[in-house]
Amino acid sequence: MFDITLRVNGVLRQASVPGRRLLSDCLRHDLGLTGTHVGCEHGVCGCCTVLLDGEPVRSCLTFAVTVDGREITTVEGLAGPGGELSPVQRAFAECHGLQCGFCTPGFLCTATALLRDNPSPSEEDVLEGLSGNLCRCTGYQNIVKAVHRAAELIAEESR
Amino acid sequence: MTRLFGEPVPRREDPRLLTGQGRYLDDLGQGALAAAFVRSPHAHAGIVDIDLSAAIDVEGLVAVYTWEDLPERVGAPLPLLIPHPALTHGRTAYPLARDVVRHVGEPVVMVVARDRYVAEDVCSLIRVDYEVRKPVVGVPEAAAGAHLVHEDVPGNVGAHLVQEVPAADGRSAAQAVEDAPHRLTFRLGIERSASMPLEGRGVYARWDADDRSLRVYSSTQTSTSVRMALAARFGLPLPSVEVIAPDVGGGFGVKIVHPWPEEVLVPWAAMLLGREVKWAEDRREHFVSSAHERAQEQTVRVGFDDEGRVLGLDVTILHDHGAYTPYGIIVPIITSTQLLGPYRIGAYRVEFSSLYTNTVQVTPYRGAGRPQGVFCMERTMDRIAAHLGLDRTTVRAANFIQPGEFPYDQGLIFQDGRPLIYDSGNYPESLRLLKELIGWDDFPARRAEAAREGRRLGIGIGCYVEGTGVGPYEGGHVQVTSDGRVHVSTGLTSQGQGHETVFAQIAATELGVPLERVSVVTGDTRRFGYAVGTFASRAAVMSGNAIALACRKVREKALRIAADALEADPGDLEVADGVVRVAGSPGASIPLATVAVLANPLRYAFDEETGRATQFAAGAGMDRPPVDEGEEPGLEGRDYYSPIRSTYASGMHAAIVETDPDTAEIRILRYAVVHDCGKLINPMIVEGQIHGGVAQGVGGALYERMVYDGHGQLLNASFMDFLMPYATEIPLIETAHLETPSPLNPLGIKGAGEAGVIPVSAVIASAIEDAEGIVIDRMPISPSELFDLRRAPAPG
Ligand code: FES
Ligand code: FES
């Protein structure tokens, strides 16, 4: 067993994990943050995407021990301190970018990082940026729309 | 009046799902023991021996079970959910394999351990000795019948069904084909695909030994039916069993099947061990042990006149239903009936054989047999047009049932056991809208222009009719509490369709209360015990109408009580914004919350408001009992909706595709949908359903297939190899709605859930054929297959 310390959504968390514990399982089952979902456990669907030091990673392909001391943001940490939804979250609601919601945490984390790096993405940029996340419900059209809308919201708010 | 019905109101589910507060199956029961399964690596084999010796000492192991360990009732074959007289050889699996395994992935041993890691360690140490048998894979091998999937099922034929509607003059369909001025015969094929929700199946059970009650959470499309099945299997009193569908990460059909082996075994182990037990399916398990759909081979004989009118149609279908038939023959029945689409066919005969193979069982996947039927009919329409040199839309229009012909009886029996009678529709108008939307008439110019740049374009079309809202019934319960909140429940389940929103819209509209006051619970047998489930695009029609009817009861009661209190005539009252008023006299009003208080005569007040309903408070006349005869306390109502038959939605899709002359890559440039599901409750949600359906359709047309080798091994059982479309593969979907109300139900609605997926393979095949001038008779089609088709000699 390894004792690890992670800063998750701004809070220091400790866990004692075997070497083979996946970060997705650690977040979900050791830390109780079940917002991060697991759709394939082989790195294809993107449901398990979290931000590791700000960069999107697949937590199902990451061993928890390897991220000791790092900073992680999960879907639970995207809203503001008072619980107000982030622009990306609001845009997904406004544009009906989710149905069952299972893929949504991965899309939200991916889109959050995408818009931070590229605040006014083109259509191509958005498609490219989302091309590692599967959704079986929405047909993506409204997800793509939501990302553009989020870009607008962010721009409006920083004005 | 609060007009929420028909508005694109934002979804009430979203705030929780956007913040990670959803509760899916594997989010529950964090302290539960974990189950894992040893599954068959062979498609067909006898089980010779199961050796647990290496596994038994693993630290953290709690229990191991094989079929031998199961009590008689628990170990009995799983139910055949939908018997049918034509299903003469229905077979279902045992919860754990007994002596024989019939597909790769069939569960053989259940392991319960401290956590899933340990449970899987144990699984890998269990040795099962198999005596491998020759598997049957694919329709041709099944039909040949040289080897059998079940020893007692000759020819591998589980079911055989013929339905025939003779010509008006009594001639058989075969004769009508024979007598027609033009005749064509051809074969068509569709491959296997699957629902593939991003959340797999899962079950979590708690046995309360003090209370002797069982609570089961399952990622299911039907919690009420799982409950009844489990109570029967365990011999428990029904009131002691609760089944709850929590947030479900997509279903698309696969989760309507029940009880799954795991759904029986996990609760059973929880009862036996007195511990909470949970199993969450992993992706490989989902591929090899849940369910698939779609695979069919069809032979078509069609006879038609010079205008392209179909005089006779004779279709023979070979349907691959996999190793077992828990869901009966619903899929081929739907194919054979919904094949007729929006057309009036001179004479029709359809025959299917439903065949066993050593592969995963086949049960409905969104569309449920319709994509195959529509593929058959629409390919037929295109062939007729090509044969006669007519425009493809002209041939379709020549065959349409006309708006004045409803109700239109197709003369067949539908999947609900009731006559296939279309209730309403406007097919010519749909076609007009579609042609306009896609620019059908301008396409030749566009194609010619593209051709000048060396590009190859084609346009395709597909029409369908979808029987939705099948019975037998659903119910709704509505309760207004003394705080003015409205609690709505219905028994069917949700997997992302936004039921919490649309049912709240219906209730808010019917009752005249603000949407924020309404909350909706679905799929929880503690709240509503009578239900069928979510499938066949039925939830909005069935539960939507049941909830509307329940609300009407509540409203009527509220008006009666308010009329008493306001000394007014109930007919003069209206409800808006949660307040009952005398129309035209704004001063005279009473909030629904107060009506709810008055509806429940009290002895004991618990706050100031409820003091108004106690026995010494003024009000009630002394000449009547506090609860009048025929009344019940409380402001609540329950009602059911049970339709005489299904309501028939319809739609038409068109696409423009581009095929690369060198690489044979296929790109969808435009995709247009005209959709008629009667009155829309929430256009935003309906549109979302269509987008999602079309995307699955595109997957089925161009990318997704289950690849079995000759040994019955599924070669692509992962998301790495089973290619579901990403955002980059799905075209922009342009939609237009037509609203032809259903005369069958109070809200005038029809189902919308499956529509998007139904015609897509037909549409894309039509467009590729148009671009290439090569007959497309099998789907899905990949670039390499198109490449090969180009080089194949034209069939003589
Ligand atoms: S669960 Fe990690 S990518 Fe699918
Ligand atoms: S919303 Fe269900 S998988 Fe994306």
Coordinates of C-alpha atoms in Angstrom, one line a residue, chain B residues 516-693:
Chain B
E516 CA -40.5 24.9 -9.8
R517 CA -43.1 23.5 -7.5
V518 CA -43.3 20.2 -9.3
S519 CA -41.0 17.3 -8.7
V520 CA -41.1 14.0 -10.6
V521 CA -39.9 10.6 -9.5
T522 CA -39.6 7.7 -12.0
G523 CA -38.6 4.1 -11.8
D524 CA -38.9 3.8 -8.0
T525 CA -41.3 1.0 -6.9
R526 CA -41.5 2.7 -3.5
R527 CA -43.4 5.5 -5.2
F528 CA -45.3 3.7 -7.9
G529 CA -45.6 0.0 -8.2
Y530 CA -47.6 -0.5 -11.3
A531 CA -45.8 0.0 -14.6
V532 CA -44.4 -1.7 -17.7
G533 CA -41.2 0.1 -18.5
T534 CA -39.4 2.4 -20.9
F535 CA -39.1 1.1 -24.4
A536 CA -40.8 1.4 -27.8
S537 CA -40.9 5.2 -27.6
R538 CA -43.7 4.9 -25.1
A539 CA -42.7 6.9 -22.0
A540 CA -44.1 10.3 -23.0
V541 CA -47.3 8.9 -24.5
M542 CA -48.0 6.4 -21.7
S543 CA -46.9 8.1 -18.6
G544 CA -47.4 11.6 -20.0
N545 CA -51.1 10.9 -20.5
A546 CA -51.5 9.0 -17.3
I547 CA -50.0 11.9 -15.4
A548 CA -52.2 14.3 -17.3
L549 CA -55.3 12.3 -16.3
A550 CA -54.2 12.1 -12.7
C551 CA -53.7 15.8 -12.7
R552 CA -57.2 16.4 -14.1
K553 CA -58.6 14.3 -11.2
V554 CA -56.6 16.4 -8.7
R555 CA -57.7 19.7 -10.4
E556 CA -61.3 18.7 -10.3
K557 CA -61.0 17.9 -6.6
A558 CA -59.2 21.1 -5.9
L559 CA -61.9 23.0 -7.6
R560 CA -64.6 21.3 -5.6
I561 CA -62.9 22.1 -2.3
A562 CA -62.1 25.6 -3.4
A563 CA -65.6 26.2 -4.5
D564 CA -66.9 25.2 -1.1
A565 CA -64.4 27.5 0.6
L566 CA -65.0 30.4 -1.7
E567 CA -68.7 29.8 -1.9
A568 CA -68.5 29.8 -5.6
D569 CA -69.5 27.6 -8.5
P570 CA -66.6 25.2 -9.5
G571 CA -67.3 26.1 -13.1
D572 CA -66.3 29.7 -12.4
L573 CA -63.0 28.8 -11.0
E574 CA -59.6 28.8 -12.7
V575 CA -56.1 27.8 -11.4
A576 CA -53.0 29.8 -12.3
D577 CA -49.7 30.2 -10.6
G578 CA -50.8 27.8 -7.9
V579 CA -53.8 29.8 -6.9
V580 CA -57.5 29.0 -7.4
R581 CA -59.5 32.1 -8.3
V582 CA -63.0 33.0 -9.3
A583 CA -62.7 34.1 -12.9
G584 CA -63.1 37.8 -13.3
S585 CA -63.1 38.5 -9.5
P586 CA -59.5 38.8 -8.5
G587 CA -60.2 39.2 -4.8
A588 CA -61.8 35.8 -4.4
S589 CA -58.9 33.3 -4.3
I590 CA -57.4 30.5 -2.4
P591 CA -53.9 29.0 -2.9
L592 CA -53.7 25.3 -3.8
A593 CA -51.6 24.8 -0.7
T594 CA -54.6 25.8 1.4
V595 CA -56.8 23.6 -0.7
A596 CA -54.5 20.8 0.1
V597 CA -54.8 21.6 3.8
L598 CA -58.6 21.6 3.6
A599 CA -58.6 18.4 1.6
N600 CA -57.3 16.5 4.6
P601 CA -59.5 17.0 7.7
L602 CA -57.3 16.9 10.7
R603 CA -57.5 16.3 14.4
Y604 CA -54.0 17.5 15.1
A605 CA -52.5 20.7 13.7
F606 CA -48.8 20.7 13.1
D607 CA -48.5 24.4 12.1
E608 CA -50.7 27.4 11.8
E609 CA -51.8 26.6 8.3
T610 CA -53.0 23.1 9.1
G611 CA -55.0 24.5 12.0
R612 CA -57.5 25.5 9.4
A613 CA -58.3 21.9 8.8
T614 CA -58.9 20.8 12.4
Q615 CA -62.2 19.8 13.8
F616 CA -63.1 23.0 15.7
A617 CA -62.1 25.3 12.8
A618 CA -65.0 26.8 11.0
G619 CA -66.0 25.5 7.7
A620 CA -67.4 22.1 7.3
G621 CA -71.1 21.7 7.4
M622 CA -72.4 19.5 10.2
D623 CA -74.7 17.6 7.9
R624 CA -71.8 15.8 6.1
P625 CA -69.0 13.6 7.3
P626 CA -65.6 15.2 7.3
V627 CA -64.5 13.0 4.4
D628 CA -67.5 12.8 2.0
E629 CA -68.6 9.5 0.6
G630 CA -66.6 8.6 -2.5
E631 CA -63.9 11.0 -1.4
E632 CA -60.4 10.4 0.0
P633 CA -58.4 12.6 2.3
G634 CA -55.6 14.6 0.7
L635 CA -55.3 16.4 -2.5
E636 CA -54.0 13.7 -4.7
G637 CA -55.0 11.5 -7.6
R638 CA -53.9 8.5 -9.4
D639 CA -54.9 7.4 -12.9
Y640 CA -53.8 5.1 -15.7
Y641 CA -53.6 5.4 -19.4
S642 CA -54.2 2.3 -21.4
P643 CA -54.5 2.8 -25.1
I644 CA -56.6 0.6 -27.4
R645 CA -53.5 0.3 -29.6
S646 CA -50.3 2.0 -30.5
T647 CA -50.0 5.5 -32.0
Y648 CA -48.0 5.8 -35.2
A649 CA -45.4 8.5 -35.5
S650 CA -43.6 9.0 -38.8
G651 CA -40.8 10.8 -40.5
M652 CA -38.6 11.1 -43.5
H653 CA -34.9 11.7 -43.7
A654 CA -32.6 12.8 -46.6
A655 CA -28.9 13.0 -46.9
I656 CA -26.3 14.3 -49.3
V657 CA -23.1 12.3 -49.2
E658 CA -19.8 12.6 -50.9
T659 CA -17.7 9.6 -51.8
D660 CA -14.0 10.0 -52.5
P661 CA -13.3 8.8 -56.1
D662 CA -9.9 7.4 -55.0
T663 CA -10.1 6.4 -51.4
A664 CA -13.8 5.5 -51.3
E665 CA -14.1 7.5 -48.1
I666 CA -17.8 8.4 -47.4
R667 CA -18.7 11.8 -46.0
I668 CA -22.2 13.0 -45.1
L669 CA -22.4 16.6 -46.2
R670 CA -26.0 17.3 -45.2
Y671 CA -28.6 15.4 -43.2
A672 CA -32.2 16.6 -43.0
V673 CA -35.0 15.2 -40.9
V674 CA -38.7 15.8 -41.0
H675 CA -40.4 14.4 -38.0
D676 CA -44.0 14.0 -36.9
C677 CA -44.6 12.8 -33.4
G678 CA -47.8 14.6 -32.9
K679 CA -47.9 17.4 -30.3
L680 CA -44.5 18.3 -28.9
I681 CA -44.2 18.5 -25.1
N682 CA -40.7 20.0 -25.2
P683 CA -39.3 20.7 -28.7
M684 CA -35.7 21.0 -27.3
I685 CA -35.9 17.5 -25.9
V686 CA -37.5 16.0 -28.9
E687 CA -34.8 17.5 -31.1
G688 CA -32.2 16.1 -28.8
Q689 CA -33.7 12.6 -29.1
I690 CA -33.6 12.9 -32.9
H691 CA -30.0 14.0 -32.9
G692 CA -29.0 11.1 -30.7
G693 CA -30.9 8.7 -32.8

